[in-house]
Amino acid sequence: MFTVNELALESDTPAHVVRYYLRIGLIQPAAQQENGYRLFTSNDASRLRFIRMAKHLGFTLNEIKQITQHAELGESPCDDVRKIIQHRIHENRAKIEEMMNLQERMEQALEQWDLMPDGIPDGNSVCHLIESVEGSEGHCHTET
Amino acid sequence: MFTVNELALESDTPAHVVRYYLRIGLIQPAAQQENGYRLFTSNDASRLRFIRMAKHLGFTLNEIKQITQHAELGESPCDDVRKIIQHRIHENRAKIEEMMNLQERMEQALEQWDLMPDGIPDGNSVCHLIESVEGSEGHCHTET
DNA sequence: CTACAACCTGTGCGTTACACACAGGTCAAG
DNA sequence: CTTGACCTGTGTGTAACGCACAGGTTGTAG
């Protein structure tokens, strides 16, 4: 039987993360001491390791919860797992593209600003650097 | 004098976003009707357009708040603006890299899983697909 | 046996930038 | 006056923790 701290060490997870997973019901204590301390088995440690693996693969905690609940009922979560990853691959690709666009916008701005002096704000302008950036009228919104 | 909705149209911002900005004090109403409705001037509209520009460039709402507060006091925010963008460029580069690593992990996993059948979970295993993924013991943590 | 310090415990709140819901208010048409 | 469409402010929920706090536990010294 491990305490929270021991479970954290055993599963290579920060203790406060273990507590968070407990809070949201992603893991449950196997037992409880009289003073309220939660106790765990080595089974919980491997469960926790599974959770970290899934997170490392991009699954959200909610998805992991679904998966473990399915597994607990004896149903195979594999089909959902494949679908989720496929969806996440698309999602992530879009996000990366958006962040690369942002990156370019920022780099272009910084370069452009190199030739511009600092300015004192007046009633019309808050920061002429930011206001000088072009292309702010074309907002692209890509949904999931 | 505009209402929230009119200000939203004028500044090309969703109305619920305008309300959010009001809530966090990023913008303030110029006046108030007797029924509690908030009223704005065209000055507020251009302020809001500035906020959208800054967001488009990657500034957080907190940073924008700082910038506008500086500007309101007559101090030039330009120096901070340059520093923030420089910092954000580094930050974003790291994030993009991390997301590309994740992308590769996901794609490799999906490919690898193509040859694997679905499995029924037992006590030892939750989902053998996820558990089969290699390299889960080497966690990389890149800080800002 | 007691005093004290170091550490560990559960839990409440703060974070980002909205999205949604809800009860009530406003305005034009009939 | 009533109906319906729309608009208003505000409370709450989101993801995944990070931090802080008051109290409990454990080890060591005296």
Short mmCIF file of C-alpha atoms (C1' of nucleotides) in Angstrom, two decimals:
data_model
loop_
_atom_site.label_atom_id
_atom_site.label_comp_id
_atom_site.label_asym_id
_atom_site.label_seq_id
_atom_site.Cartn_x
_atom_site.Cartn_y
_atom_site.Cartn_z
CA MET A 1 0.00 0.00 0.00
CA PHE A 2 1.36 3.35 -1.11
CA THR A 3 0.54 6.82 0.04
CA VAL A 4 0.05 9.57 -2.55
CA ASN A 5 3.69 10.48 -2.43
CA GLU A 6 4.86 6.92 -2.81
CA LEU A 7 2.48 6.36 -5.69
CA ALA A 8 3.84 9.48 -7.32
CA LEU A 9 7.40 8.22 -7.03
CA GLU A 10 6.41 4.74 -8.18
CA SER A 11 4.67 6.03 -11.33
CA ASP A 12 7.04 8.89 -12.09
CA THR A 13 4.32 11.50 -11.74
CA PRO A 14 4.43 14.73 -9.71
CA ALA A 15 2.49 14.27 -6.47
CA HIS A 16 0.29 17.29 -7.07
CA VAL A 17 -0.70 15.80 -10.41
CA VAL A 18 -1.66 12.56 -8.68
CA ARG A 19 -3.82 14.58 -6.32
CA TYR A 20 -5.41 16.34 -9.27
CA TYR A 21 -6.22 13.03 -10.95
CA LEU A 22 -7.79 11.90 -7.70
CA ARG A 23 -9.83 15.05 -7.51
CA ILE A 24 -11.36 14.58 -10.95
CA GLY A 25 -11.95 10.88 -10.34
CA LEU A 26 -9.49 9.69 -12.96
CA ILE A 27 -8.03 7.40 -10.33
CA GLN A 28 -9.52 6.15 -7.08
CA PRO A 29 -7.80 5.23 -3.86
CA ALA A 30 -7.85 1.55 -3.06
CA ALA A 31 -8.29 2.29 0.63
CA GLN A 32 -8.29 5.06 3.16
CA GLN A 33 -6.49 5.46 6.46
CA GLU A 34 -8.32 6.63 9.55
CA ASN A 35 -6.70 10.06 9.24
CA GLY A 36 -8.04 10.48 5.71
CA TYR A 37 -4.83 9.65 3.90
CA ARG A 38 -5.47 7.76 0.66
CA LEU A 39 -3.79 4.43 -0.02
CA PHE A 40 -2.98 2.69 -3.30
CA THR A 41 -1.81 -0.62 -4.70
CA SER A 42 0.75 -1.43 -7.38
CA ASN A 43 -2.20 -1.84 -9.71
CA ASP A 44 -2.94 1.86 -9.27
CA ALA A 45 0.68 2.60 -10.11
CA SER A 46 0.46 0.81 -13.45
CA ARG A 47 -2.87 2.51 -14.12
CA LEU A 48 -1.16 5.80 -13.54
CA ARG A 49 1.66 4.85 -15.85
CA PHE A 50 -0.92 4.04 -18.50
CA ILE A 51 -2.47 7.47 -18.03
CA ARG A 52 0.89 9.14 -18.53
CA MET A 53 1.52 7.12 -21.67
CA ALA A 54 -1.85 8.11 -23.10
CA LYS A 55 -1.26 11.77 -22.23
CA HIS A 56 2.11 11.59 -23.91
CA LEU A 57 0.27 10.43 -27.04
CA GLY A 58 -2.04 13.44 -26.96
CA PHE A 59 -5.14 12.01 -25.29
CA THR A 60 -7.01 14.37 -23.02
CA LEU A 61 -7.77 13.33 -19.46
CA ASN A 62 -11.44 13.07 -20.32
CA GLU A 63 -10.71 10.70 -23.16
CA ILE A 64 -8.47 8.65 -20.90
CA LYS A 65 -11.28 8.50 -18.38
CA GLN A 66 -13.65 7.17 -21.06
CA ILE A 67 -11.05 4.63 -22.15
CA THR A 68 -10.40 3.29 -18.68
CA GLN A 69 -14.11 3.15 -17.95
CA HIS A 70 -14.69 1.15 -21.12
CA ALA A 71 -11.87 -1.15 -20.20
CA GLU A 72 -13.29 -1.60 -16.73
CA LEU A 73 -16.56 -2.83 -18.25
CA GLY A 74 -14.65 -5.35 -20.38
CA GLU A 75 -15.38 -3.45 -23.61
CA SER A 76 -12.49 -2.84 -25.98
CA PRO A 77 -11.58 0.85 -26.18
CA CYS A 78 -9.29 0.24 -29.17
CA ASP A 79 -11.76 1.39 -31.80
CA ASP A 80 -12.34 4.70 -30.02
CA VAL A 81 -8.62 5.04 -29.46
CA ARG A 82 -7.91 4.81 -33.17
CA LYS A 83 -10.63 7.34 -33.98
CA ILE A 84 -9.50 9.79 -31.35
CA ILE A 85 -5.91 9.73 -32.55
CA GLN A 86 -6.98 10.22 -36.14
CA HIS A 87 -9.06 13.20 -35.13
CA ARG A 88 -6.27 14.59 -32.98
CA ILE A 89 -3.80 14.31 -35.84
CA HIS A 90 -6.01 16.53 -37.99
CA GLU A 91 -6.65 18.95 -35.15
CA ASN A 92 -2.97 19.18 -34.30
CA ARG A 93 -1.97 19.75 -37.88
CA ALA A 94 -4.33 22.72 -38.06
CA LYS A 95 -3.06 24.10 -34.77
CA ILE A 96 0.55 23.81 -35.84
CA GLU A 97 -0.24 25.61 -39.07
CA GLU A 98 -1.96 28.40 -37.18
CA MET A 99 0.95 28.74 -34.80
CA MET A 100 3.39 28.88 -37.68
CA ASN A 101 1.33 31.65 -39.23
CA LEU A 102 1.47 33.50 -35.93
CA GLN A 103 5.18 32.92 -35.77
CA GLU A 104 5.62 34.51 -39.17
CA ARG A 105 3.42 37.45 -38.24
CA MET A 106 5.47 38.04 -35.10
CA GLU A 107 8.81 37.75 -36.83
CA GLN A 108 7.76 40.08 -39.62
CA ALA A 109 6.48 42.58 -37.11
CA LEU A 110 9.67 42.53 -35.08
CA GLU A 111 11.77 43.01 -38.18
CA GLN A 112 9.59 45.85 -39.37
CA TRP A 113 9.77 47.50 -35.97
CA ASP A 114 13.57 47.52 -36.06
CA LEU A 115 13.42 50.60 -38.25
CA MET A 116 10.82 52.35 -36.15
CA PRO A 117 11.45 54.48 -33.06
CA ASP A 118 9.47 54.20 -29.85
CA GLY A 119 6.60 56.64 -29.72
CA ILE A 120 4.67 58.49 -27.10
CA PRO A 121 1.00 57.53 -27.06
CA ASP A 122 -1.57 60.21 -27.74
CA GLY A 123 -5.33 60.10 -27.89
CA ASN A 124 -5.41 58.53 -31.34
CA SER A 125 -2.78 55.87 -30.89
CA VAL A 126 -2.00 53.38 -28.13
CA CYS A 127 1.09 51.84 -29.69
CA HIS A 128 2.00 52.74 -33.23
CA LEU A 129 4.16 49.63 -33.54
CA ILE A 130 1.20 47.33 -33.17
CA GLU A 131 -1.06 49.61 -35.15
CA SER A 132 1.40 49.64 -38.03
CA VAL A 133 1.04 45.92 -38.58
CA GLU A 134 -0.76 45.18 -41.82
CA GLY A 135 -3.27 42.51 -42.63
CA SER A 136 -5.20 42.85 -39.41
CA GLU A 137 -8.50 43.08 -41.30
CA GLY A 138 -8.34 39.54 -42.62
CA HIS A 139 -9.28 37.32 -39.70
CA CYS A 140 -9.09 33.61 -40.40
CA HIS A 141 -11.14 31.39 -38.18
CA THR A 142 -10.59 27.65 -38.53
CA GLU A 143 -12.84 25.51 -36.42
CA THR A 144 -12.32 21.90 -35.33
CA MET B 1 -23.16 56.25 -28.30
CA PHE B 2 -23.19 52.52 -29.03
CA THR B 3 -24.67 49.64 -27.09
CA VAL B 4 -22.63 46.48 -26.63
CA ASN B 5 -24.04 44.97 -29.75
CA GLU B 6 -23.38 48.05 -31.84
CA LEU B 7 -19.83 48.29 -30.50
CA ALA B 8 -19.35 44.65 -31.41
CA LEU B 9 -20.48 45.28 -34.99
CA GLU B 10 -18.43 48.46 -35.23
CA SER B 11 -15.23 46.76 -34.10
CA ASP B 12 -15.80 43.40 -35.79
CA THR B 13 -15.76 41.51 -32.51
CA PRO B 14 -18.31 38.95 -31.28
CA ALA B 15 -20.62 40.56 -28.74
CA HIS B 16 -19.96 37.94 -26.10
CA VAL B 17 -16.27 38.69 -26.42
CA VAL B 18 -16.96 42.39 -25.89
CA ARG B 19 -18.89 41.47 -22.75
CA TYR B 20 -15.98 39.36 -21.58
CA TYR B 21 -13.54 42.21 -22.09
CA LEU B 22 -15.86 44.41 -20.06
CA ARG B 23 -15.99 41.86 -17.32
CA ILE B 24 -12.23 41.67 -16.91
CA GLY B 25 -11.91 45.46 -17.14
CA LEU B 26 -10.00 45.44 -20.42
CA ILE B 27 -12.47 48.05 -21.67
CA GLN B 28 -14.78 50.31 -19.72
CA PRO B 29 -18.14 51.70 -20.72
CA ALA B 30 -18.18 55.45 -21.38
CA ALA B 31 -21.61 55.75 -19.83
CA GLN B 32 -24.49 53.75 -18.47
CA GLN B 33 -28.20 53.87 -19.20
CA GLU B 34 -30.72 53.86 -16.41
CA ASN B 35 -31.61 50.25 -17.16
CA GLY B 36 -27.99 49.21 -16.68
CA TYR B 37 -27.14 48.94 -20.37
CA ARG B 38 -23.56 50.03 -21.10
CA LEU B 39 -22.82 52.72 -23.66
CA PHE B 40 -19.68 53.39 -25.71
CA THR B 41 -18.11 55.96 -27.98
CA SER B 42 -16.26 55.57 -31.26
CA ASN B 43 -13.10 55.90 -29.23
CA ASP B 44 -13.98 52.63 -27.50
CA ALA B 45 -14.47 51.06 -30.91
CA SER B 46 -10.97 51.94 -32.02
CA ARG B 47 -9.63 50.76 -28.67
CA LEU B 48 -11.33 47.47 -29.29
CA ARG B 49 -9.88 47.27 -32.79
CA PHE B 50 -6.45 47.84 -31.26
CA ILE B 51 -7.06 44.99 -28.84
CA ARG B 52 -7.96 42.66 -31.69
CA MET B 53 -4.82 43.65 -33.59
CA ALA B 54 -2.65 42.98 -30.58
CA LYS B 55 -4.32 39.61 -29.98
CA HIS B 56 -3.76 38.73 -33.62
CA LEU B 57 -0.07 39.40 -33.00
CA GLY B 58 0.00 36.99 -30.08
CA PHE B 59 -0.31 39.31 -27.11
CA THR B 60 -2.30 37.98 -24.19
CA LEU B 61 -5.18 40.00 -22.79
CA ASN B 62 -3.17 40.71 -19.68
CA GLU B 63 -0.32 42.11 -21.69
CA ILE B 64 -2.72 44.22 -23.70
CA LYS B 65 -4.17 45.51 -20.46
CA GLN B 66 -0.70 46.53 -19.28
CA ILE B 67 0.00 48.21 -22.61
CA THR B 68 -3.18 50.25 -22.64
CA GLN B 69 -2.69 51.23 -19.02
CA HIS B 70 0.83 52.43 -19.79
CA ALA B 71 -0.48 54.36 -22.76
CA GLU B 72 -3.20 55.91 -20.62
CA LEU B 73 -0.52 57.28 -18.28
CA GLY B 74 1.34 58.79 -21.23
CA GLU B 75 4.22 56.29 -20.94
CA SER B 76 5.40 54.62 -24.10
CA PRO B 77 4.62 50.89 -24.10
CA CYS B 78 6.80 50.30 -27.15
CA ASP B 79 9.80 48.99 -25.26
CA ASP B 80 7.69 46.40 -23.43
CA VAL B 81 5.96 45.55 -26.66
CA ARG B 82 9.24 44.69 -28.36
CA LYS B 83 10.36 42.60 -25.40
CA ILE B 84 7.09 40.72 -25.18
CA ILE B 85 7.11 39.82 -28.84
CA GLN B 86 10.71 38.64 -28.65
CA HIS B 87 9.85 36.46 -25.70
CA ARG B 88 6.72 35.17 -27.41
CA ILE B 89 8.67 34.25 -30.53
CA HIS B 90 10.95 32.02 -28.48
CA GLU B 91 8.05 30.55 -26.55
CA ASN B 92 6.07 29.86 -29.69
CA ARG B 93 9.01 28.24 -31.43
CA ALA B 94 9.36 25.81 -28.54
CA LYS B 95 5.63 25.09 -28.53
CA ILE B 96 5.58 24.43 -32.24
CA GLU B 97 8.50 22.08 -31.90
CA GLU B 98 6.76 20.21 -29.11
CA MET B 99 3.58 19.92 -31.13
CA MET B 100 5.49 18.62 -34.13
CA ASN B 101 7.06 15.98 -31.91
CA LEU B 102 3.60 15.02 -30.71
CA GLN B 103 2.41 14.92 -34.29
CA GLU B 104 5.15 12.48 -35.18
CA ARG B 105 4.42 10.33 -32.15
CA MET B 106 0.75 10.17 -33.10
CA GLU B 107 1.38 9.38 -36.75
CA GLN B 108 3.90 6.67 -35.90
CA ALA B 109 1.49 5.15 -33.41
CA LEU B 110 -1.39 5.12 -35.88
CA GLU B 111 0.77 3.49 -38.53
CA GLN B 112 2.04 0.92 -36.09
CA TRP B 113 -1.51 0.14 -34.95
CA ASP B 114 -2.60 -0.61 -38.50
CA LEU B 115 -1.07 -4.06 -38.17
CA MET B 116 -2.53 -4.69 -34.73
CA PRO B 117 -5.99 -6.09 -33.99
CA ASP B 118 -8.32 -4.64 -31.36
CA GLY B 119 -7.96 -6.36 -28.03
CA ILE B 120 -10.17 -7.16 -25.10
CA PRO B 121 -8.89 -5.53 -21.90
CA ASP B 122 -7.95 -7.75 -19.01
CA GLY B 123 -6.64 -6.99 -15.57
CA ASN B 124 -3.10 -6.33 -16.80
CA SER B 125 -3.87 -4.20 -19.82
CA VAL B 126 -6.21 -1.30 -20.46
CA CYS B 127 -5.46 -0.78 -24.12
CA HIS B 128 -2.59 -2.72 -25.65
CA LEU B 129 -2.41 -0.23 -28.55
CA ILE B 130 -1.43 2.62 -26.25
CA GLU B 131 0.70 0.37 -24.10
CA SER B 132 2.63 -0.84 -27.13
CA VAL B 133 3.95 2.63 -27.87
CA GLU B 134 7.65 2.85 -27.25
CA GLY B 135 9.70 5.62 -25.75
CA SER B 136 7.21 6.46 -23.07
CA GLU B 137 9.88 6.39 -20.39
CA GLY B 138 11.82 9.33 -21.83
CA HIS B 139 9.80 12.38 -20.83
CA CYS B 140 11.10 15.66 -22.19
CA HIS B 141 10.14 18.78 -20.35
CA THR B 142 11.03 22.07 -21.99
CA GLU B 143 10.34 25.10 -19.93
CA THR B 144 9.87 28.67 -21.11
"C1'" DC C 1 8.37 12.44 27.40
"C1'" DT C 2 8.57 16.64 25.15
"C1'" DA C 3 10.03 20.18 21.78
"C1'" DC C 4 10.89 21.30 17.40
"C1'" DA C 5 11.71 21.09 12.46
"C1'" DA C 6 10.98 18.97 8.13
"C1'" DC C 7 7.87 16.99 5.38
"C1'" DC C 8 3.43 15.35 3.91
"C1'" DT C 9 -1.87 15.63 3.65
"C1'" DG C 10 -6.31 17.12 1.59
"C1'" DT C 11 -8.51 20.94 -0.35
"C1'" DG C 12 -9.70 25.78 -1.96
"C1'" DC C 13 -8.68 29.06 -5.17
"C1'" DG C 14 -6.33 31.17 -9.43
"C1'" DT C 15 -4.97 30.64 -14.14
"C1'" DT C 16 -6.65 31.77 -20.12
"C1'" DA C 17 -9.96 33.35 -23.18
"C1'" DC C 18 -13.76 32.64 -24.01
"C1'" DA C 19 -18.77 29.61 -24.73
"C1'" DC C 20 -23.14 28.76 -23.12
"C1'" DA C 21 -27.25 29.32 -20.49
"C1'" DC C 22 -30.65 31.91 -18.16
"C1'" DA C 23 -33.90 35.26 -16.40
"C1'" DG C 24 -35.33 39.41 -17.46
"C1'" DG C 25 -35.58 43.90 -20.44
"C1'" DT C 26 -36.56 46.33 -25.03
"C1'" DC C 27 -38.56 47.19 -29.41
"C1'" DA C 28 -41.54 46.79 -33.54
"C1'" DA C 29 -45.69 44.67 -35.56
"C1'" DG C 30 -50.34 43.74 -35.19
"C1'" DC D 1 -51.95 45.05 -25.09
"C1'" DT D 2 -49.76 41.14 -26.53
"C1'" DT D 3 -46.79 38.40 -28.98
"C1'" DG D 4 -42.35 37.36 -30.68
"C1'" DA D 5 -37.69 38.36 -31.78
"C1'" DC D 6 -33.79 40.12 -30.09
"C1'" DC D 7 -30.78 42.05 -26.70
"C1'" DT D 8 -28.98 42.73 -21.72
"C1'" DG D 9 -25.95 41.58 -17.72
"C1'" DT D 10 -24.19 37.87 -15.22
"C1'" DG D 11 -23.29 33.00 -13.32
"C1'" DT D 12 -21.13 29.03 -14.42
"C1'" DG D 13 -18.19 25.59 -17.08
"C1'" DT D 14 -14.10 24.53 -19.69
"C1'" DA D 15 -8.31 21.80 -19.45
"C1'" DA D 16 -4.81 20.64 -16.74
"C1'" DC D 17 -2.69 21.80 -13.56
"C1'" DG D 18 0.15 25.37 -9.90
"C1'" DC D 19 0.20 27.48 -5.61
"C1'" DA D 20 -1.00 28.30 -0.95
"C1'" DC D 21 -2.75 27.09 3.45
"C1'" DA D 22 -3.91 24.94 7.80
"C1'" DG D 23 -3.26 20.97 9.94
"C1'" DG D 24 -1.18 16.07 10.58
"C1'" DT D 25 2.95 12.91 10.78
"C1'" DT D 26 7.57 11.56 11.46
"C1'" DG D 27 12.26 11.81 12.98
"C1'" DT D 28 15.67 13.59 16.00
"C1'" DA D 29 17.59 16.02 20.07
"C1'" DG D 30 17.45 16.95 24.64
#
